[in-house]
Short mmCIF file of C-alpha atoms and ligand atoms in Angstrom, two decimals:
data_model
loop_
_atom_site.label_atom_id
_atom_site.label_comp_id
_atom_site.label_asym_id
_atom_site.label_seq_id
_atom_site.Cartn_x
_atom_site.Cartn_y
_atom_site.Cartn_z
CA MET A 723 -4.71 -29.06 13.51
CA ALA A 724 -3.93 -28.00 9.97
CA HIS A 725 -6.19 -25.08 8.65
CA ARG A 726 -8.95 -25.67 6.19
CA VAL A 727 -8.27 -23.63 3.33
CA GLY A 728 -9.92 -23.41 -0.17
CA ILE A 729 -7.64 -22.68 -3.13
CA VAL A 730 -8.77 -21.07 -6.20
CA GLY A 731 -5.77 -20.44 -8.39
CA GLY A 732 -8.28 -19.03 -11.15
CA ASP A 733 -7.31 -17.67 -14.54
CA GLY A 734 -4.00 -16.76 -16.27
CA ILE A 735 -1.00 -16.30 -13.90
CA GLY A 736 -3.29 -16.76 -11.03
CA PRO A 737 -2.44 -20.62 -10.29
CA GLU A 738 1.28 -19.99 -11.26
CA VAL A 739 1.53 -17.25 -8.49
CA ILE A 740 -0.86 -19.04 -5.93
CA ALA A 741 1.60 -22.35 -6.48
CA GLU A 742 4.78 -19.90 -5.15
CA GLY A 743 2.53 -18.92 -1.97
CA LEU A 744 1.71 -22.39 -1.15
CA LYS A 745 5.36 -23.27 -1.79
CA VAL A 746 6.32 -20.48 0.78
CA ILE A 747 3.78 -21.34 3.39
CA ALA A 748 4.94 -24.84 3.44
CA ALA A 749 8.41 -23.83 3.79
CA ALA A 750 7.69 -21.58 6.76
CA GLY A 751 6.51 -24.62 8.62
CA VAL A 752 2.75 -24.28 8.16
CA GLU A 753 0.47 -27.02 7.36
CA LEU A 754 -2.77 -26.44 5.08
CA ASP A 755 -5.40 -28.75 4.69
CA THR A 756 -6.44 -27.64 1.23
CA VAL A 757 -9.35 -28.03 -1.16
CA ASP A 758 -8.95 -26.97 -4.38
CA TYR A 759 -11.62 -25.19 -6.63
CA ASP A 760 -11.55 -25.27 -10.23
CA LEU A 761 -13.30 -21.66 -10.72
CA GLY A 762 -13.08 -18.53 -13.02
CA GLY A 763 -13.07 -17.83 -16.93
CA ASP A 764 -12.01 -21.31 -18.01
CA ARG A 765 -14.17 -23.07 -15.94
CA TYR A 766 -17.25 -20.61 -16.96
CA LEU A 767 -16.36 -21.17 -20.68
CA ARG A 768 -16.19 -25.13 -20.34
CA ASP A 769 -19.47 -25.93 -18.42
CA GLY A 770 -21.13 -22.17 -17.65
CA VAL A 771 -20.36 -22.50 -14.16
CA VAL A 772 -19.31 -19.38 -12.45
CA LEU A 773 -19.80 -20.23 -8.63
CA THR A 774 -22.70 -22.41 -7.01
CA ASP A 775 -24.74 -22.13 -3.86
CA GLU A 776 -22.95 -25.35 -2.65
CA ILE A 777 -19.55 -23.89 -3.27
CA ILE A 778 -20.26 -20.93 -0.90
CA ASP A 779 -22.06 -23.20 1.78
CA GLU A 780 -18.68 -25.18 1.68
CA TRP A 781 -16.70 -21.70 1.81
CA ARG A 782 -18.44 -21.08 5.18
CA GLY A 783 -17.11 -24.09 6.90
CA LEU A 784 -13.61 -23.05 5.98
CA ASP A 785 -10.76 -21.25 7.68
CA ALA A 786 -9.79 -19.01 4.76
CA ILE A 787 -9.71 -18.92 0.79
CA TYR A 788 -6.44 -18.34 -0.84
CA LEU A 789 -7.51 -16.76 -4.61
CA GLY A 790 -5.06 -15.98 -7.69
CA ALA A 791 -6.88 -14.18 -10.01
CA VAL A 792 -9.56 -14.67 -12.26
CA GLY A 793 -10.99 -13.25 -15.60
CA THR A 794 -10.21 -14.03 -18.90
CA PRO A 795 -10.39 -12.09 -22.30
CA ASP A 796 -12.93 -14.35 -23.90
CA VAL A 797 -15.59 -13.93 -21.14
CA PRO A 798 -17.57 -10.50 -21.43
CA PRO A 799 -16.80 -8.11 -18.63
CA GLY A 800 -18.63 -8.63 -15.11
CA VAL A 801 -19.80 -12.34 -15.67
CA ILE A 802 -16.87 -13.60 -13.65
CA GLU A 803 -15.90 -10.47 -11.70
CA ARG A 804 -19.75 -9.88 -10.14
CA GLY A 805 -20.81 -13.53 -10.63
CA MET A 806 -17.74 -14.78 -8.55
CA LEU A 807 -15.32 -12.49 -7.09
CA LEU A 808 -18.03 -9.81 -5.74
CA ARG A 809 -20.66 -12.61 -4.89
CA MET A 810 -18.00 -14.22 -2.52
CA ARG A 811 -17.25 -10.40 -1.10
CA PHE A 812 -21.05 -10.15 -0.37
CA GLU A 813 -22.32 -13.51 0.50
CA LEU A 814 -19.50 -14.00 2.84
CA ASP A 815 -20.03 -10.58 4.13
CA LEU A 816 -16.43 -9.76 3.58
CA TYR A 817 -16.80 -6.13 4.71
CA ILE A 818 -13.26 -5.07 4.93
CA ASN A 819 -10.60 -5.15 2.18
CA GLN A 820 -6.95 -4.19 3.60
CA ARG A 821 -4.47 -3.40 1.32
CA PRO A 822 -0.82 -2.60 2.67
CA PHE A 823 1.73 -0.68 0.75
CA SER A 824 5.29 -0.51 1.56
CA LEU A 825 7.32 2.22 -0.15
CA PRO A 826 10.38 1.95 -2.08
CA SER A 827 13.33 4.47 -1.12
CA THR A 828 12.27 6.36 -4.17
CA ALA A 829 8.75 7.08 -3.28
CA GLY A 830 7.53 10.74 -3.12
CA SER A 831 8.03 13.31 -5.97
CA ASP A 832 7.48 16.32 -3.83
CA PRO A 833 11.04 17.94 -2.92
CA ALA A 834 9.82 19.57 -0.05
CA GLN A 835 8.83 16.20 1.65
CA ALA A 836 11.97 14.30 0.14
CA GLY A 837 13.47 11.81 2.53
CA ASP A 838 14.14 8.27 2.86
CA THR A 839 10.58 6.77 2.39
CA GLN A 840 12.25 3.03 2.45
CA GLY A 841 9.71 0.60 3.99
CA HIS A 842 7.27 3.35 4.94
CA GLU A 843 4.29 1.01 5.34
CA PHE A 844 0.64 2.42 5.01
CA ILE A 845 -2.58 0.88 4.78
CA VAL A 846 -5.85 1.31 3.15
CA ILE A 847 -9.03 0.14 4.45
CA ARG A 848 -11.81 0.07 1.49
CA GLU A 849 -15.24 -0.98 2.53
CA ASN A 850 -16.04 -4.03 0.61
CA THR A 851 -19.60 -4.87 0.20
CA GLU A 852 -21.53 -1.65 -0.61
CA GLY A 853 -21.10 1.71 -2.29
CA THR A 854 -21.31 1.60 -6.35
CA TYR A 855 -20.63 -2.36 -5.94
CA ALA A 856 -23.70 -3.31 -4.52
CA GLY A 857 -25.50 -3.33 -8.12
CA GLU A 858 -28.17 -0.50 -7.48
CA GLY A 859 -29.34 0.58 -10.81
CA GLY A 860 -30.53 -0.34 -14.06
CA PHE A 861 -31.60 0.70 -17.50
CA LEU A 862 -34.80 2.45 -18.94
CA ARG A 863 -35.43 2.59 -23.07
CA LYS A 864 -32.43 0.30 -23.39
CA ASP A 865 -31.30 0.25 -26.60
CA THR A 866 -32.90 3.24 -28.08
CA PRO A 867 -31.82 6.79 -28.56
CA GLU A 868 -33.41 7.78 -25.23
CA GLU A 869 -31.62 5.20 -23.12
CA ILE A 870 -31.00 5.89 -19.53
CA ALA A 871 -28.51 4.08 -17.32
CA THR A 872 -28.15 4.40 -13.55
CA GLN A 873 -25.77 3.21 -10.86
CA GLY A 874 -26.72 4.00 -7.45
CA SER A 875 -24.25 4.25 -4.81
CA VAL A 876 -25.37 2.20 -1.55
CA ASN A 877 -24.39 3.35 2.01
CA THR A 878 -25.76 1.89 5.01
CA ARG A 879 -24.69 3.50 8.26
CA HIS A 880 -24.37 -0.32 9.62
CA GLY A 881 -21.84 -1.23 6.64
CA VAL A 882 -19.97 2.32 6.85
CA GLU A 883 -19.76 2.11 10.51
CA ARG A 884 -18.12 -1.19 10.96
CA CYS A 885 -15.65 -0.63 8.43
CA ILE A 886 -14.54 2.90 9.98
CA ARG A 887 -14.56 1.41 13.35
CA TYR A 888 -12.27 -1.46 11.90
CA ALA A 889 -9.91 1.42 10.92
CA PHE A 890 -9.75 3.03 14.20
CA GLU A 891 -9.07 -0.43 15.80
CA LEU A 892 -6.22 -0.50 13.31
CA ALA A 893 -4.85 2.66 14.08
CA MET A 894 -4.69 1.90 17.69
CA THR A 895 -2.43 -0.54 16.92
CA ARG A 896 -0.03 1.61 14.76
CA ARG A 897 0.81 5.24 14.37
CA LYS A 898 -2.91 6.29 15.94
CA HIS A 899 -3.50 8.29 12.34
CA LEU A 900 -6.46 7.79 10.39
CA THR A 901 -7.41 9.64 7.11
CA MET A 902 -10.86 9.32 5.89
CA VAL A 903 -10.70 9.68 1.95
CA HIS A 904 -14.26 10.56 0.39
CA LYS A 905 -15.86 13.15 -1.99
CA THR A 906 -17.98 14.97 0.41
CA ASN A 907 -17.92 18.10 -1.46
CA VAL A 908 -19.75 16.56 -4.22
CA LEU A 909 -21.36 13.59 -2.90
CA THR A 910 -23.40 14.94 -0.50
CA PHE A 911 -25.46 12.31 0.71
CA SER A 912 -23.40 9.20 0.91
CA GLY A 913 -20.40 11.59 1.74
CA ASP A 914 -22.37 13.27 4.75
CA LEU A 915 -23.22 9.73 6.08
CA TRP A 916 -19.65 8.88 5.78
CA ASP A 917 -18.61 12.06 7.66
CA ARG A 918 -20.85 11.97 10.26
CA THR A 919 -20.29 8.56 11.04
CA PHE A 920 -16.50 8.97 10.95
CA ASN A 921 -16.83 12.00 13.38
CA GLU A 922 -19.23 10.08 15.88
CA VAL A 923 -16.67 6.81 15.93
CA ALA A 924 -13.54 9.20 16.27
CA ALA A 925 -15.34 10.67 19.69
CA ASP A 926 -14.48 6.69 20.97
CA TYR A 927 -10.99 6.85 19.90
CA PRO A 928 -9.62 9.90 21.33
CA GLU A 929 -6.06 9.18 21.10
CA VAL A 930 -6.38 8.78 17.32
CA GLU A 931 -5.42 11.81 15.18
CA THR A 932 -7.59 11.96 12.35
CA ALA A 933 -7.46 13.78 8.65
CA TYR A 934 -9.55 13.96 5.93
CA ASN A 935 -8.86 14.15 1.97
CA HIS A 936 -10.91 14.57 -1.14
CA VAL A 937 -10.08 11.17 -3.17
CA ASP A 938 -8.76 13.63 -6.10
CA ALA A 939 -6.38 15.22 -3.41
CA ALA A 940 -5.43 12.11 -2.35
CA CYS A 941 -4.06 10.72 -5.49
CA ILE A 942 -1.74 13.71 -5.62
CA TYR A 943 -0.69 12.91 -2.07
CA PHE A 944 -0.27 9.17 -3.16
CA VAL A 945 2.35 10.53 -5.77
CA ASP A 946 3.93 13.49 -4.15
CA ASP A 947 3.96 12.72 -0.69
CA PRO A 948 2.41 9.18 0.37
CA GLN A 949 4.81 9.23 3.89
CA ARG A 950 2.01 11.36 5.26
CA TYR A 951 -0.44 8.35 5.51
CA ASP A 952 -0.68 5.55 8.01
CA VAL A 953 -4.33 4.03 7.68
CA ILE A 954 -6.67 5.18 5.16
CA VAL A 955 -10.31 4.57 5.33
CA THR A 956 -12.38 4.89 2.12
CA ASP A 957 -15.51 3.87 0.39
CA ASN A 958 -15.36 0.61 -2.12
CA LEU A 959 -15.03 2.36 -5.47
CA PHE A 960 -12.50 4.92 -4.31
CA GLY A 961 -10.58 2.38 -2.53
CA ASP A 962 -10.47 0.09 -5.60
CA ILE A 963 -8.95 3.38 -7.69
CA LEU A 964 -6.83 4.14 -5.03
CA THR A 965 -5.17 0.81 -4.25
CA ASP A 966 -4.09 0.62 -7.91
CA LEU A 967 -2.20 3.63 -7.73
CA GLY A 968 -0.83 2.47 -4.07
CA GLY A 969 0.32 -0.61 -6.05
CA ALA A 970 2.23 1.79 -8.57
CA VAL A 971 3.71 4.07 -6.11
CA SER A 972 5.06 1.19 -4.10
CA GLY A 973 7.08 -0.83 -6.41
CA GLY A 974 4.10 -1.75 -8.83
CA ILE A 975 1.31 -3.93 -8.50
CA GLY A 976 3.43 -7.13 -8.56
CA PHE A 977 3.69 -6.30 -4.60
CA ALA A 978 0.34 -5.35 -3.75
CA SER A 979 -1.51 -7.84 -1.55
CA SER A 980 -5.06 -8.02 -0.24
CA ALA A 981 -7.13 -9.41 2.49
CA ASN A 982 -10.84 -9.50 2.09
CA LEU A 983 -11.93 -9.97 5.81
CA HIS A 984 -14.91 -10.84 7.96
CA PRO A 985 -12.99 -10.89 11.35
CA GLY A 986 -13.46 -14.10 13.18
CA GLN A 987 -14.87 -15.74 9.93
CA VAL A 988 -13.86 -17.17 6.71
CA SER A 989 -11.89 -14.54 4.90
CA MET A 990 -10.20 -14.52 1.42
CA PHE A 991 -6.87 -13.54 0.34
CA GLU A 992 -5.75 -12.39 -3.13
CA PRO A 993 -3.15 -10.21 -4.98
CA VAL A 994 -4.56 -6.96 -6.01
CA HIS A 995 -3.43 -7.58 -9.74
CA GLY A 996 -5.45 -9.20 -12.26
CA SER A 997 -4.81 -12.68 -14.34
CA ALA A 998 -2.62 -10.93 -16.84
CA PRO A 999 -3.46 -13.16 -19.59
CA ASP A 1000 -0.66 -11.63 -21.68
CA ILE A 1001 2.21 -13.13 -19.87
CA VAL A 1002 0.65 -16.20 -18.64
CA GLY A 1003 3.13 -19.28 -18.86
CA THR A 1004 6.15 -16.84 -19.64
CA GLY A 1005 7.51 -17.05 -15.99
CA LYS A 1006 7.07 -12.98 -15.74
CA ALA A 1007 4.40 -12.96 -13.22
CA ASN A 1008 5.92 -11.96 -10.03
CA PRO A 1009 4.84 -13.97 -7.13
CA THR A 1010 5.51 -11.68 -4.41
CA ALA A 1011 1.77 -10.02 -4.01
CA ALA A 1012 0.31 -13.57 -3.58
CA VAL A 1013 3.16 -14.31 -1.31
CA LEU A 1014 2.45 -11.19 0.67
CA SER A 1015 -1.44 -12.09 0.74
CA ALA A 1016 -0.07 -15.28 2.19
CA VAL A 1017 0.94 -13.56 5.07
CA LEU A 1018 -2.14 -11.64 5.72
CA MET A 1019 -3.87 -15.14 5.75
CA LEU A 1020 -1.23 -16.64 7.98
CA GLU A 1021 -1.79 -13.49 10.47
CA HIS A 1022 -5.87 -14.39 10.02
CA LEU A 1023 -4.87 -17.90 10.98
CA GLY A 1024 -3.10 -16.85 13.81
CA GLU A 1025 -0.05 -18.23 12.22
CA ASN A 1026 2.02 -14.74 13.34
CA ASP A 1027 5.38 -16.24 13.42
CA ALA A 1028 5.38 -17.63 10.16
CA ALA A 1029 3.71 -14.34 8.84
CA ASP A 1030 6.59 -12.17 10.27
CA ARG A 1031 9.23 -14.71 8.73
CA ILE A 1032 7.96 -14.51 5.51
CA ARG A 1033 7.23 -10.81 5.66
CA ALA A 1034 10.75 -10.23 6.53
CA ALA A 1035 11.88 -12.23 3.55
CA CYS A 1036 9.99 -10.29 1.25
CA SER A 1037 11.16 -6.93 2.91
CA ASP A 1038 13.77 -6.15 0.44
CA THR A 1039 11.76 -5.79 -2.51
CA ASP A 1040 14.37 -4.33 -4.85
CA SER A 1041 16.24 -7.79 -4.92
CA LEU A 1042 13.03 -9.97 -5.48
CA VAL A 1043 13.77 -10.21 -9.34
CA GLY A 1044 13.79 -13.26 -11.66
CA SER A 1045 10.97 -15.63 -12.73
CA THR A 1046 7.89 -16.57 -11.14
CA THR A 1047 9.62 -19.54 -9.50
CA GLU A 1048 12.95 -18.04 -9.02
CA ILE A 1049 11.41 -15.26 -7.00
CA GLY A 1050 9.61 -18.05 -4.85
CA ASP A 1051 12.57 -20.07 -4.36
CA LEU A 1052 14.40 -16.69 -3.19
CA ILE A 1053 11.95 -16.07 -0.64
CA VAL A 1054 12.01 -19.68 0.44
CA SER A 1055 15.97 -19.69 0.86
CA ARG A 1056 15.72 -16.44 2.90
CA LEU A 1057 13.21 -17.77 5.20
CA SER A 1058 15.81 -21.16 6.09
CA ALA A 1059 18.70 -18.47 6.27
C1 LIG B 23 -9.96 -5.57 -7.14
C2 LIG B 23 -10.54 -5.61 -8.61
C3 LIG B 23 -11.86 -6.17 -8.65
C4 LIG B 23 -12.63 -4.94 -7.99
C5 LIG B 23 -12.48 -6.48 -9.82
C6 LIG B 23 -11.78 -7.77 -10.62
C7 LIG B 23 -14.06 -6.80 -9.61
O1 LIG B 23 -10.25 -4.66 -9.31
O2 LIG B 23 -10.20 -6.62 -6.33
O3 LIG B 23 -9.44 -4.43 -6.60
O4 LIG B 23 -13.16 -4.17 -8.46
O5 LIG B 23 -12.87 -5.12 -6.96
MN1 LIG B 24 -9.23 -3.14 -8.31
#
């Protein structure tokens, strides 16, 4: 039976890269039963709709959602991001944001660690429903000289534990190495909850070697010595920032894929990059991140054979050059070769 997948091309280059992803999925022999959703900044400007309760209910009945990018410069910041993308993550309880990175041969600037980094993969598990993203906070005395703005970080034991547990389970399927990234030396409340939870869950996984880095130090290691990492687990905002850096050190954001997961339920798959309105229609958008996000979606759908074949077709990232459709065609041609 075909998998039921909601398609949100979204804004800017979103529809362009999603078209390539769907082309590659079809070429790999996987049949999808797709439902298109016209959402994003353009839709909002047209009729004021960001997302409706009815659409969210429909999504609950799907197997997956494949999303390009949302956001246009004409809409004030936050409207689409909070009203659609974050609402989707929260209401569908997509509590894991999984972002894998594959290093090019030149990664790592620390000569002491020099070596062939080609193909070294590490994965960031970003908590996806809490932290500073939860929306706690507000204004006092707004628009006065005494204005106060607060933005709290929400960390529940339940939310932190299920994310950390997922990361340990993932580590067990890989090199059995897990690093927690936080800022426990300053965030002594949320950091303490993360630290205690991490250590308690670690006791259930004695085979997994654990490490801890403060987020500022992790930024140095991402640039100098990313090979040290296998699986990383971190909070929502640190994960947001670190995964852009992860993209930058692993060939560019054009290769960075992501899965917004609730294991066993409808989950959402999107490239890490945004809608890039400056290059829309130029053919410059690299569809590889969208194709690799499709790989994560196929794994979620249990289509592991197709996922493996597409991933292999994308592995030589240096050669994935050309226009948006040329890169899509190249990946397709490698599939059938
Ligand atoms: C991401 C994006 C989003 C985030 C924005 C668009 C709300 O940057 O998926 O990383 O901050 O999570
Ligand atoms: Mn981001």
